[in-house]
């Protein structure tokens, strides 16, 4: 997901944007490159290539009712989307869907709030602490703090959380911002865990097993690149939790866009069909395409920084992927850059080179780190590489 | 808007539903008629009739970004939808859009929360009371109470609110559930008013003037019948309030479905084009069609109850409508039934005749009242009339 840490518009800093059509942000020469958000426009070319296959048509008289499936716990989930989601997880093998309830949300952001509501009602005497291991996704504290709820409060870094009593731990794996694989770290017995698996897809990491947790959140944005649809889903083991999550979404938005659900079902269907043509000449395997793309970007990025004394990147182990059947390196959606040579504020340092990332502080980490998105359009990514090479150049004095 | 007062699925009471395709609720003989929700399926025939005119086509590579218009306060508002909304209000004449910022939301429910957030941050020492004149829309207290916020709390009936200090009054006009026209009633100088104008459209009431308030909420559902799209919009005078509302929607759902916005723009365009053909033989004027339909339903309803000693309806004055140019009677989306002859619980009484409405208590009113939706499909509406006539029959002992 992507927006600035203070909840204002991604890249609303006008300097940071030019536009092809007056509305969409893209790179222009000598403009500032805004990579604070994870806008996944990187995958647009694949979907344009798919043409009619991935097109949806909606008549004026369709999808008008609030209702989708009144017999289902999540009464506003379009059955076609539910089926598509189960099929997608079967094809990819990244999550168990048997005996799980699917709750659809307006992005996984709304589902995160729905899970917090489900796990903290009826209200106790004290708000329940919500924690996550630093560096944690900058939106977690922001969402938790937003309405100053008496149900829950932000408890900070899970690694240093040592209070008794109930708590909720959010585990994001692979982790945004640093791409590491995560497990719950709080050892108390009175906690609930929400697994945010937004990036557990073959283009970002090896699929090492089918995730099997009580509450798992996924989103359409980072899986297929369709961020504008605002579709996320939760796989929930306990029926009462699924009911309460549904209740939260009913109270706060009376369901989820039917048009988005209808289109998401179609896009997912295209992906699943395409996965049966692995390695064919003109491959229509989305994950293969996306992996190759991410792989090229990481290669360019590592090359650009290989001799840098000022900026460094994490190294990730290779793992056997059950989906590709190969030994795959991890290719996170974000680069978690670390400044060296005593540079204390990486965000500020990069701004000096017209690269706008999101500083470590927003993630509960040291300001010597900055997150930059690798999911931007091609011209923006090439602009980042140019500017990183320029930094190196300065170091070499040429 | 419509769902049961405890935030669970509208009509999830299985007894109350049969289904044409296993998913959509419709009437079946001897089933219970669930009219607790305002699902506006009444208008489906118009949109089916419009055919290709109101059809939308979306390619797989379109609407993928989080962004719609980075130069706009509401950065996720599709410019085409913004233009369509301004045109619609100009054509209908029901609201001033000049010098107003448009904020789009996932239904007006999310916009209501966004307005509460905007009007109560930065947080004060005490939560701010949110009030509305009883009978008030049952979702207001539910939304306000949902997360036990320290920013605001439910203050109940605006007519009896007499505390000093800041407050927020919600004015719903025409009012859900009782169809009355409303103005703010709290006289203190320290309050903000949110105008919920969901039903201020020509099919429900005369358009007597262009509403001109600081914060006005409208929704797509009750205007055109497209509840499934979950599109609402706010017309906001103050830029900082619009910014904060945008910030709330950014934090809680990172924007609003692009597919829904795209389709809403198209549907609104069809409505505006159709309004130029008023009175033509095969009229394509949506509001004319919808008004005629509501008028027939109210006529049938009043006929069914005209001699009833057990149930009565409000009478509304006729007003000159600036849109139709005629003297129009008010045709609310809901019937606010009042029980007589000492029947204390109207909801329970109607259940006895297999009509499920929402009792007065949910609206802060006397249980002798019940709200039933008049926006249901034709066969459901006819079922209600049959059963209301049966009640009369029992009274007559024949």
mmCIF file of C-alpha atoms in Angstrom, chain B residues 77-347:
data_model
loop_
_atom_site.group_PDB
_atom_site.id
_atom_site.type_symbol
_atom_site.label_atom_id
_atom_site.label_comp_id
_atom_site.label_asym_id
_atom_site.label_seq_id
_atom_site.Cartn_x
_atom_site.Cartn_y
_atom_site.Cartn_z
ATOM 1 C CA UNK B 77 -11.331 11.773 -7.228
ATOM 2 C CA UNK B 78 -11.573 10.897 -10.936
ATOM 3 C CA UNK B 79 -11.863 14.285 -12.733
ATOM 4 C CA UNK B 80 -14.674 12.889 -14.937
ATOM 5 C CA UNK B 81 -16.729 12.102 -11.828
ATOM 6 C CA UNK B 82 -16.090 15.549 -10.372
ATOM 7 C CA UNK B 83 -17.311 17.128 -13.611
ATOM 8 C CA UNK B 84 -20.368 14.837 -13.753
ATOM 9 C CA UNK B 85 -21.333 15.691 -10.151
ATOM 10 C CA UNK B 86 -21.128 19.454 -10.809
ATOM 11 C CA UNK B 87 -23.192 19.025 -13.977
ATOM 12 C CA UNK B 88 -25.809 16.932 -12.143
ATOM 13 C CA UNK B 89 -26.314 19.550 -9.427
ATOM 14 C CA UNK B 90 -26.558 22.270 -12.078
ATOM 15 C CA UNK B 91 -29.193 20.285 -14.007
ATOM 16 C CA UNK B 92 -31.254 19.402 -10.906
ATOM 17 C CA UNK B 93 -30.640 22.680 -9.082
ATOM 18 C CA UNK B 94 -30.517 20.993 -5.655
ATOM 19 C CA UNK B 95 -27.107 22.220 -4.475
ATOM 20 C CA UNK B 96 -24.562 24.969 -4.990
ATOM 21 C CA UNK B 97 -21.261 23.618 -6.344
ATOM 22 C CA UNK B 98 -19.471 26.901 -7.067
ATOM 23 C CA UNK B 99 -16.468 27.443 -4.789
ATOM 24 C CA UNK B 100 -16.956 23.974 -3.326
ATOM 25 C CA UNK B 101 -14.439 21.143 -3.045
ATOM 26 C CA UNK B 102 -15.748 17.703 -3.961
ATOM 27 C CA UNK B 103 -14.577 14.801 -1.787
ATOM 28 C CA UNK B 104 -15.594 11.331 -2.994
ATOM 29 C CA UNK B 105 -16.154 8.503 -0.509
ATOM 30 C CA UNK B 106 -17.038 4.825 -0.236
ATOM 31 C CA UNK B 107 -20.688 5.695 0.190
ATOM 32 C CA UNK B 108 -21.753 8.745 2.161
ATOM 33 C CA UNK B 109 -21.231 6.614 5.291
ATOM 34 C CA UNK B 110 -17.465 6.992 4.908
ATOM 35 C CA UNK B 111 -17.891 10.696 4.174
ATOM 36 C CA UNK B 112 -19.893 11.151 7.366
ATOM 37 C CA UNK B 113 -16.982 9.631 9.309
ATOM 38 C CA UNK B 114 -14.535 11.783 7.331
ATOM 39 C CA UNK B 115 -16.504 14.899 8.260
ATOM 40 C CA UNK B 116 -16.558 13.882 11.949
ATOM 41 C CA UNK B 117 -12.776 13.370 11.800
ATOM 42 C CA UNK B 118 -12.254 16.718 10.074
ATOM 43 C CA UNK B 119 -14.407 18.568 12.623
ATOM 44 C CA UNK B 120 -12.887 16.951 15.725
ATOM 45 C CA UNK B 121 -9.136 16.958 15.025
ATOM 46 C CA UNK B 122 -6.813 17.959 16.529
ATOM 47 C CA UNK B 123 -8.346 16.149 19.503
ATOM 48 C CA UNK B 124 -9.688 18.169 22.400
ATOM 49 C CA UNK B 125 -9.802 17.119 26.049
ATOM 50 C CA UNK B 126 -13.370 15.797 25.817
ATOM 51 C CA UNK B 127 -15.047 13.951 22.924
ATOM 52 C CA UNK B 128 -17.412 16.219 20.944
ATOM 53 C CA UNK B 129 -21.124 15.358 21.035
ATOM 54 C CA UNK B 130 -22.749 14.372 17.746
ATOM 55 C CA UNK B 131 -26.519 14.927 17.733
ATOM 56 C CA UNK B 132 -29.461 14.671 15.333
ATOM 57 C CA UNK B 133 -33.191 15.324 15.737
ATOM 58 C CA UNK B 134 -35.195 12.194 16.496
ATOM 59 C CA UNK B 135 -36.325 10.256 14.625
ATOM 60 C CA UNK B 136 -32.776 10.127 13.205
ATOM 61 C CA UNK B 137 -31.179 7.748 10.714
ATOM 62 C CA UNK B 138 -30.310 4.640 12.745
ATOM 63 C CA UNK B 139 -26.806 4.470 11.333
ATOM 64 C CA UNK B 140 -25.654 7.786 12.851
ATOM 65 C CA UNK B 141 -25.356 6.542 16.451
ATOM 66 C CA UNK B 142 -23.965 3.238 15.217
ATOM 67 C CA UNK B 143 -21.177 4.852 13.161
ATOM 68 C CA UNK B 144 -20.347 7.376 15.895
ATOM 69 C CA UNK B 145 -20.162 4.659 18.583
ATOM 70 C CA UNK B 146 -18.397 2.012 16.465
ATOM 71 C CA UNK B 147 -14.755 2.524 17.546
ATOM 72 C CA UNK B 148 -15.430 4.217 20.916
ATOM 73 C CA UNK B 149 -13.530 7.253 19.659
ATOM 74 C CA UNK B 150 -12.136 9.848 22.059
ATOM 75 C CA UNK B 151 -12.697 12.467 19.310
ATOM 76 C CA UNK B 152 -16.495 12.331 19.337
ATOM 77 C CA UNK B 153 -19.421 10.553 21.003
ATOM 78 C CA UNK B 154 -23.119 10.109 20.295
ATOM 79 C CA UNK B 155 -25.160 12.837 22.004
ATOM 80 C CA UNK B 156 -28.650 11.655 21.027
ATOM 81 C CA UNK B 157 -31.650 13.753 20.052
ATOM 82 C CA UNK B 158 -30.644 17.263 18.961
ATOM 83 C CA UNK B 159 -33.982 18.640 20.215
ATOM 84 C CA UNK B 160 -33.107 17.821 23.832
ATOM 85 C CA UNK B 161 -29.367 18.636 23.586
ATOM 86 C CA UNK B 162 -28.564 21.503 25.940
ATOM 87 C CA UNK B 163 -24.884 21.159 26.836
ATOM 88 C CA UNK B 164 -22.425 24.002 26.429
ATOM 89 C CA UNK B 165 -19.297 23.666 24.366
ATOM 90 C CA UNK B 166 -18.720 22.324 20.873
ATOM 91 C CA UNK B 167 -21.053 19.865 19.160
ATOM 92 C CA UNK B 168 -21.812 18.489 15.705
ATOM 93 C CA UNK B 169 -25.390 18.323 14.452
ATOM 94 C CA UNK B 170 -26.343 16.050 11.560
ATOM 95 C CA UNK B 171 -29.309 17.321 9.579
ATOM 96 C CA UNK B 172 -30.881 14.774 7.224
ATOM 97 C CA UNK B 173 -33.378 16.463 4.883
ATOM 98 C CA UNK B 174 -35.665 14.998 3.631
ATOM 99 C CA UNK B 175 -35.270 12.933 6.765
ATOM 100 C CA UNK B 176 -34.743 9.179 6.941
ATOM 101 C CA UNK B 177 -36.976 7.660 8.376
ATOM 102 C CA UNK B 178 -39.942 10.045 8.448
ATOM 103 C CA UNK B 179 -39.573 12.096 5.241
ATOM 104 C CA UNK B 180 -39.853 15.471 6.961
ATOM 105 C CA UNK B 181 -37.772 18.465 5.838
ATOM 106 C CA UNK B 182 -35.224 19.458 8.464
ATOM 107 C CA UNK B 183 -33.110 22.367 9.592
ATOM 108 C CA UNK B 184 -30.579 22.561 12.399
ATOM 109 C CA UNK B 185 -32.241 22.897 15.802
ATOM 110 C CA UNK B 186 -29.383 23.334 18.285
ATOM 111 C CA UNK B 187 -29.018 27.029 18.892
ATOM 112 C CA UNK B 188 -25.597 27.179 20.541
ATOM 113 C CA UNK B 189 -22.966 29.107 18.634
ATOM 114 C CA UNK B 190 -20.205 26.544 18.966
ATOM 115 C CA UNK B 191 -21.550 23.840 16.709
ATOM 116 C CA UNK B 192 -20.840 22.532 13.228
ATOM 117 C CA UNK B 193 -23.571 21.135 11.024
ATOM 118 C CA UNK B 194 -23.265 18.258 8.559
ATOM 119 C CA UNK B 195 -26.111 18.255 6.009
ATOM 120 C CA UNK B 196 -26.942 14.748 4.797
ATOM 121 C CA UNK B 197 -28.930 15.407 1.616
ATOM 122 C CA UNK B 198 -29.100 11.786 0.433
ATOM 123 C CA UNK B 199 -32.792 12.106 -0.460
ATOM 124 C CA UNK B 200 -32.844 15.658 -1.821
ATOM 125 C CA UNK B 201 -33.623 14.521 -5.395
ATOM 126 C CA UNK B 202 -36.726 15.191 -7.522
ATOM 127 C CA UNK B 203 -38.142 11.654 -7.246
ATOM 128 C CA UNK B 204 -38.517 12.052 -3.472
ATOM 129 C CA UNK B 205 -39.280 15.711 -2.895
ATOM 130 C CA UNK B 206 -39.743 19.102 -4.508
ATOM 131 C CA UNK B 207 -36.459 20.898 -5.187
ATOM 132 C CA UNK B 208 -37.304 24.222 -3.534
ATOM 133 C CA UNK B 209 -33.843 25.805 -3.633
ATOM 134 C CA UNK B 210 -30.169 25.040 -4.239
ATOM 135 C CA UNK B 211 -28.810 23.856 -0.883
ATOM 136 C CA UNK B 212 -25.936 26.073 0.202
ATOM 137 C CA UNK B 213 -24.233 24.753 3.351
ATOM 138 C CA UNK B 214 -20.606 24.324 4.456
ATOM 139 C CA UNK B 215 -20.673 20.504 4.412
ATOM 140 C CA UNK B 216 -23.245 18.664 2.282
ATOM 141 C CA UNK B 217 -23.301 14.885 1.748
ATOM 142 C CA UNK B 218 -24.901 13.173 -1.237
ATOM 143 C CA UNK B 219 -24.941 9.581 -2.365
ATOM 144 C CA UNK B 220 -25.153 7.788 -5.673
ATOM 145 C CA UNK B 221 -27.292 4.930 -4.245
ATOM 146 C CA UNK B 222 -30.459 6.866 -3.572
ATOM 147 C CA UNK B 223 -30.064 9.258 -6.499
ATOM 148 C CA UNK B 224 -29.749 6.697 -9.319
ATOM 149 C CA UNK B 225 -30.336 3.370 -7.541
ATOM 150 C CA UNK B 226 -26.740 2.128 -7.850
ATOM 151 C CA UNK B 227 -26.204 1.113 -4.222
ATOM 152 C CA UNK B 228 -23.654 -1.555 -5.134
ATOM 153 C CA UNK B 229 -21.200 1.060 -6.372
ATOM 154 C CA UNK B 230 -20.733 2.538 -2.883
ATOM 155 C CA UNK B 231 -20.190 6.068 -4.166
ATOM 156 C CA UNK B 232 -20.957 9.165 -2.170
ATOM 157 C CA UNK B 233 -19.676 12.719 -2.422
ATOM 158 C CA UNK B 234 -19.337 15.726 -0.169
ATOM 159 C CA UNK B 235 -19.557 19.349 -1.274
ATOM 160 C CA UNK B 236 -17.266 21.225 1.098
ATOM 161 C CA UNK B 237 -16.780 24.979 1.349
ATOM 162 C CA UNK B 238 -13.657 25.100 3.515
ATOM 163 C CA UNK B 239 -10.447 23.828 1.893
ATOM 164 C CA UNK B 240 -8.889 22.670 5.172
ATOM 165 C CA UNK B 241 -11.997 20.619 6.043
ATOM 166 C CA UNK B 242 -11.913 19.063 2.553
ATOM 167 C CA UNK B 243 -8.200 18.291 3.054
ATOM 168 C CA UNK B 244 -8.840 16.599 6.396
ATOM 169 C CA UNK B 245 -11.754 14.597 4.981
ATOM 170 C CA UNK B 246 -9.460 13.488 2.156
ATOM 171 C CA UNK B 247 -6.809 12.599 4.735
ATOM 172 C CA UNK B 248 -9.306 10.421 6.658
ATOM 173 C CA UNK B 249 -10.251 8.501 3.503
ATOM 174 C CA UNK B 250 -6.556 8.183 2.638
ATOM 175 C CA UNK B 251 -5.767 6.675 6.039
ATOM 176 C CA UNK B 252 -8.771 4.327 6.196
ATOM 177 C CA UNK B 253 -9.051 3.094 2.603
ATOM 178 C CA UNK B 254 -6.384 4.859 0.459
ATOM 179 C CA UNK B 255 -9.020 6.327 -1.808
ATOM 180 C CA UNK B 256 -12.189 5.078 -3.458
ATOM 181 C CA UNK B 257 -12.818 2.441 -6.144
ATOM 182 C CA UNK B 258 -11.862 3.829 -9.562
ATOM 183 C CA UNK B 259 -14.227 1.414 -11.322
ATOM 184 C CA UNK B 260 -17.176 2.703 -9.302
ATOM 185 C CA UNK B 261 -16.164 6.312 -9.937
ATOM 186 C CA UNK B 262 -15.782 5.656 -13.655
ATOM 187 C CA UNK B 263 -19.195 4.007 -13.849
ATOM 188 C CA UNK B 264 -20.885 6.635 -11.667
ATOM 189 C CA UNK B 265 -19.588 9.352 -14.020
ATOM 190 C CA UNK B 266 -21.137 7.502 -16.967
ATOM 191 C CA UNK B 267 -24.507 6.908 -15.246
ATOM 192 C CA UNK B 268 -24.728 10.547 -14.135
ATOM 193 C CA UNK B 269 -23.909 11.668 -17.682
ATOM 194 C CA UNK B 270 -26.809 9.529 -18.998
ATOM 195 C CA UNK B 271 -29.139 11.102 -16.413
ATOM 196 C CA UNK B 272 -28.094 14.655 -17.306
ATOM 197 C CA UNK B 273 -28.479 13.984 -21.058
ATOM 198 C CA UNK B 274 -31.909 12.446 -20.407
ATOM 199 C CA UNK B 275 -33.103 15.471 -18.455
ATOM 200 C CA UNK B 276 -33.170 17.471 -21.696
ATOM 201 C CA UNK B 277 -35.961 15.239 -23.032
ATOM 202 C CA UNK B 278 -38.556 16.005 -20.337
ATOM 203 C CA UNK B 279 -42.029 14.821 -21.314
ATOM 204 C CA UNK B 280 -41.016 13.169 -24.577
ATOM 205 C CA UNK B 281 -43.122 10.145 -25.555
ATOM 206 C CA UNK B 282 -40.613 7.489 -24.559
ATOM 207 C CA UNK B 283 -39.081 9.593 -21.824
ATOM 208 C CA UNK B 284 -35.487 9.054 -20.922
ATOM 209 C CA UNK B 285 -35.720 11.512 -18.068
ATOM 210 C CA UNK B 286 -34.686 9.389 -15.105
ATOM 211 C CA UNK B 287 -36.159 11.682 -12.458
ATOM 212 C CA UNK B 288 -39.489 11.844 -14.297
ATOM 213 C CA UNK B 289 -39.530 8.041 -14.503
ATOM 214 C CA UNK B 290 -38.517 7.638 -10.849
ATOM 215 C CA UNK B 291 -41.037 10.232 -9.615
ATOM 216 C CA UNK B 292 -43.883 8.549 -11.469
ATOM 217 C CA UNK B 293 -42.874 5.215 -9.983
ATOM 218 C CA UNK B 294 -42.666 6.570 -6.423
ATOM 219 C CA UNK B 295 -45.959 8.399 -6.945
ATOM 220 C CA UNK B 296 -47.754 5.166 -7.936
ATOM 221 C CA UNK B 297 -46.302 3.363 -4.917
ATOM 222 C CA UNK B 298 -47.394 6.069 -2.494
ATOM 223 C CA UNK B 299 -50.841 6.096 -4.038
ATOM 224 C CA UNK B 300 -51.189 2.315 -3.635
ATOM 225 C CA UNK B 301 -49.866 2.531 -0.084
ATOM 226 C CA UNK B 302 -52.240 5.314 0.957
ATOM 227 C CA UNK B 303 -55.170 3.476 -0.644
ATOM 228 C CA UNK B 304 -54.259 0.300 1.214
ATOM 229 C CA UNK B 305 -54.240 2.146 4.548
ATOM 230 C CA UNK B 306 -56.963 4.731 3.995
ATOM 231 C CA UNK B 307 -59.537 2.947 6.140
ATOM 232 C CA UNK B 308 -57.081 1.295 8.499
ATOM 233 C CA UNK B 309 -57.698 1.876 12.183
ATOM 234 C CA UNK B 310 -54.408 0.230 13.094
ATOM 235 C CA UNK B 311 -51.839 1.880 10.837
ATOM 236 C CA UNK B 312 -51.457 5.450 9.655
ATOM 237 C CA UNK B 313 -49.059 7.468 7.512
ATOM 238 C CA UNK B 314 -47.772 11.044 7.628
ATOM 239 C CA UNK B 315 -49.312 13.577 5.289
ATOM 240 C CA UNK B 316 -46.846 15.883 3.553
ATOM 241 C CA UNK B 317 -47.508 19.324 2.068
ATOM 242 C CA UNK B 318 -47.246 19.901 -1.685
ATOM 243 C CA UNK B 319 -44.430 22.214 -2.749
ATOM 244 C CA UNK B 320 -43.421 23.985 -5.941
ATOM 245 C CA UNK B 321 -40.491 22.106 -7.508
ATOM 246 C CA UNK B 322 -37.921 24.196 -9.377
ATOM 247 C CA UNK B 323 -36.843 21.119 -11.348
ATOM 248 C CA UNK B 324 -40.229 19.910 -12.628
ATOM 249 C CA UNK B 325 -41.847 23.364 -12.456
ATOM 250 C CA UNK B 326 -44.872 21.697 -10.864
ATOM 251 C CA UNK B 327 -46.559 21.551 -7.483
ATOM 252 C CA UNK B 328 -45.188 18.236 -6.234
ATOM 253 C CA UNK B 329 -46.141 16.047 -3.312
ATOM 254 C CA UNK B 330 -43.365 14.530 -1.242
ATOM 255 C CA UNK B 331 -42.693 10.853 -1.987
ATOM 256 C CA UNK B 332 -40.231 9.590 0.653
ATOM 257 C CA UNK B 333 -38.095 6.510 0.038
ATOM 258 C CA UNK B 334 -39.456 5.032 3.265
ATOM 259 C CA UNK B 335 -42.925 4.748 4.781
ATOM 260 C CA UNK B 336 -42.924 5.709 8.459
ATOM 261 C CA UNK B 337 -45.872 3.671 9.721
ATOM 262 C CA UNK B 338 -47.537 4.521 13.018
ATOM 263 C CA UNK B 339 -49.575 1.952 14.913
ATOM 264 C CA UNK B 340 -52.826 2.979 16.563
ATOM 265 C CA UNK B 341 -55.458 1.240 18.702
ATOM 266 C CA UNK B 342 -52.939 0.880 21.533
ATOM 267 C CA UNK B 343 -50.554 -1.337 19.556
ATOM 268 C CA UNK B 344 -47.267 -0.546 21.311
ATOM 269 C CA UNK B 345 -44.697 -2.345 19.111
ATOM 270 C CA UNK B 346 -45.297 -1.701 15.428
ATOM 271 C CA UNK B 347 -42.302 -3.789 14.276
#
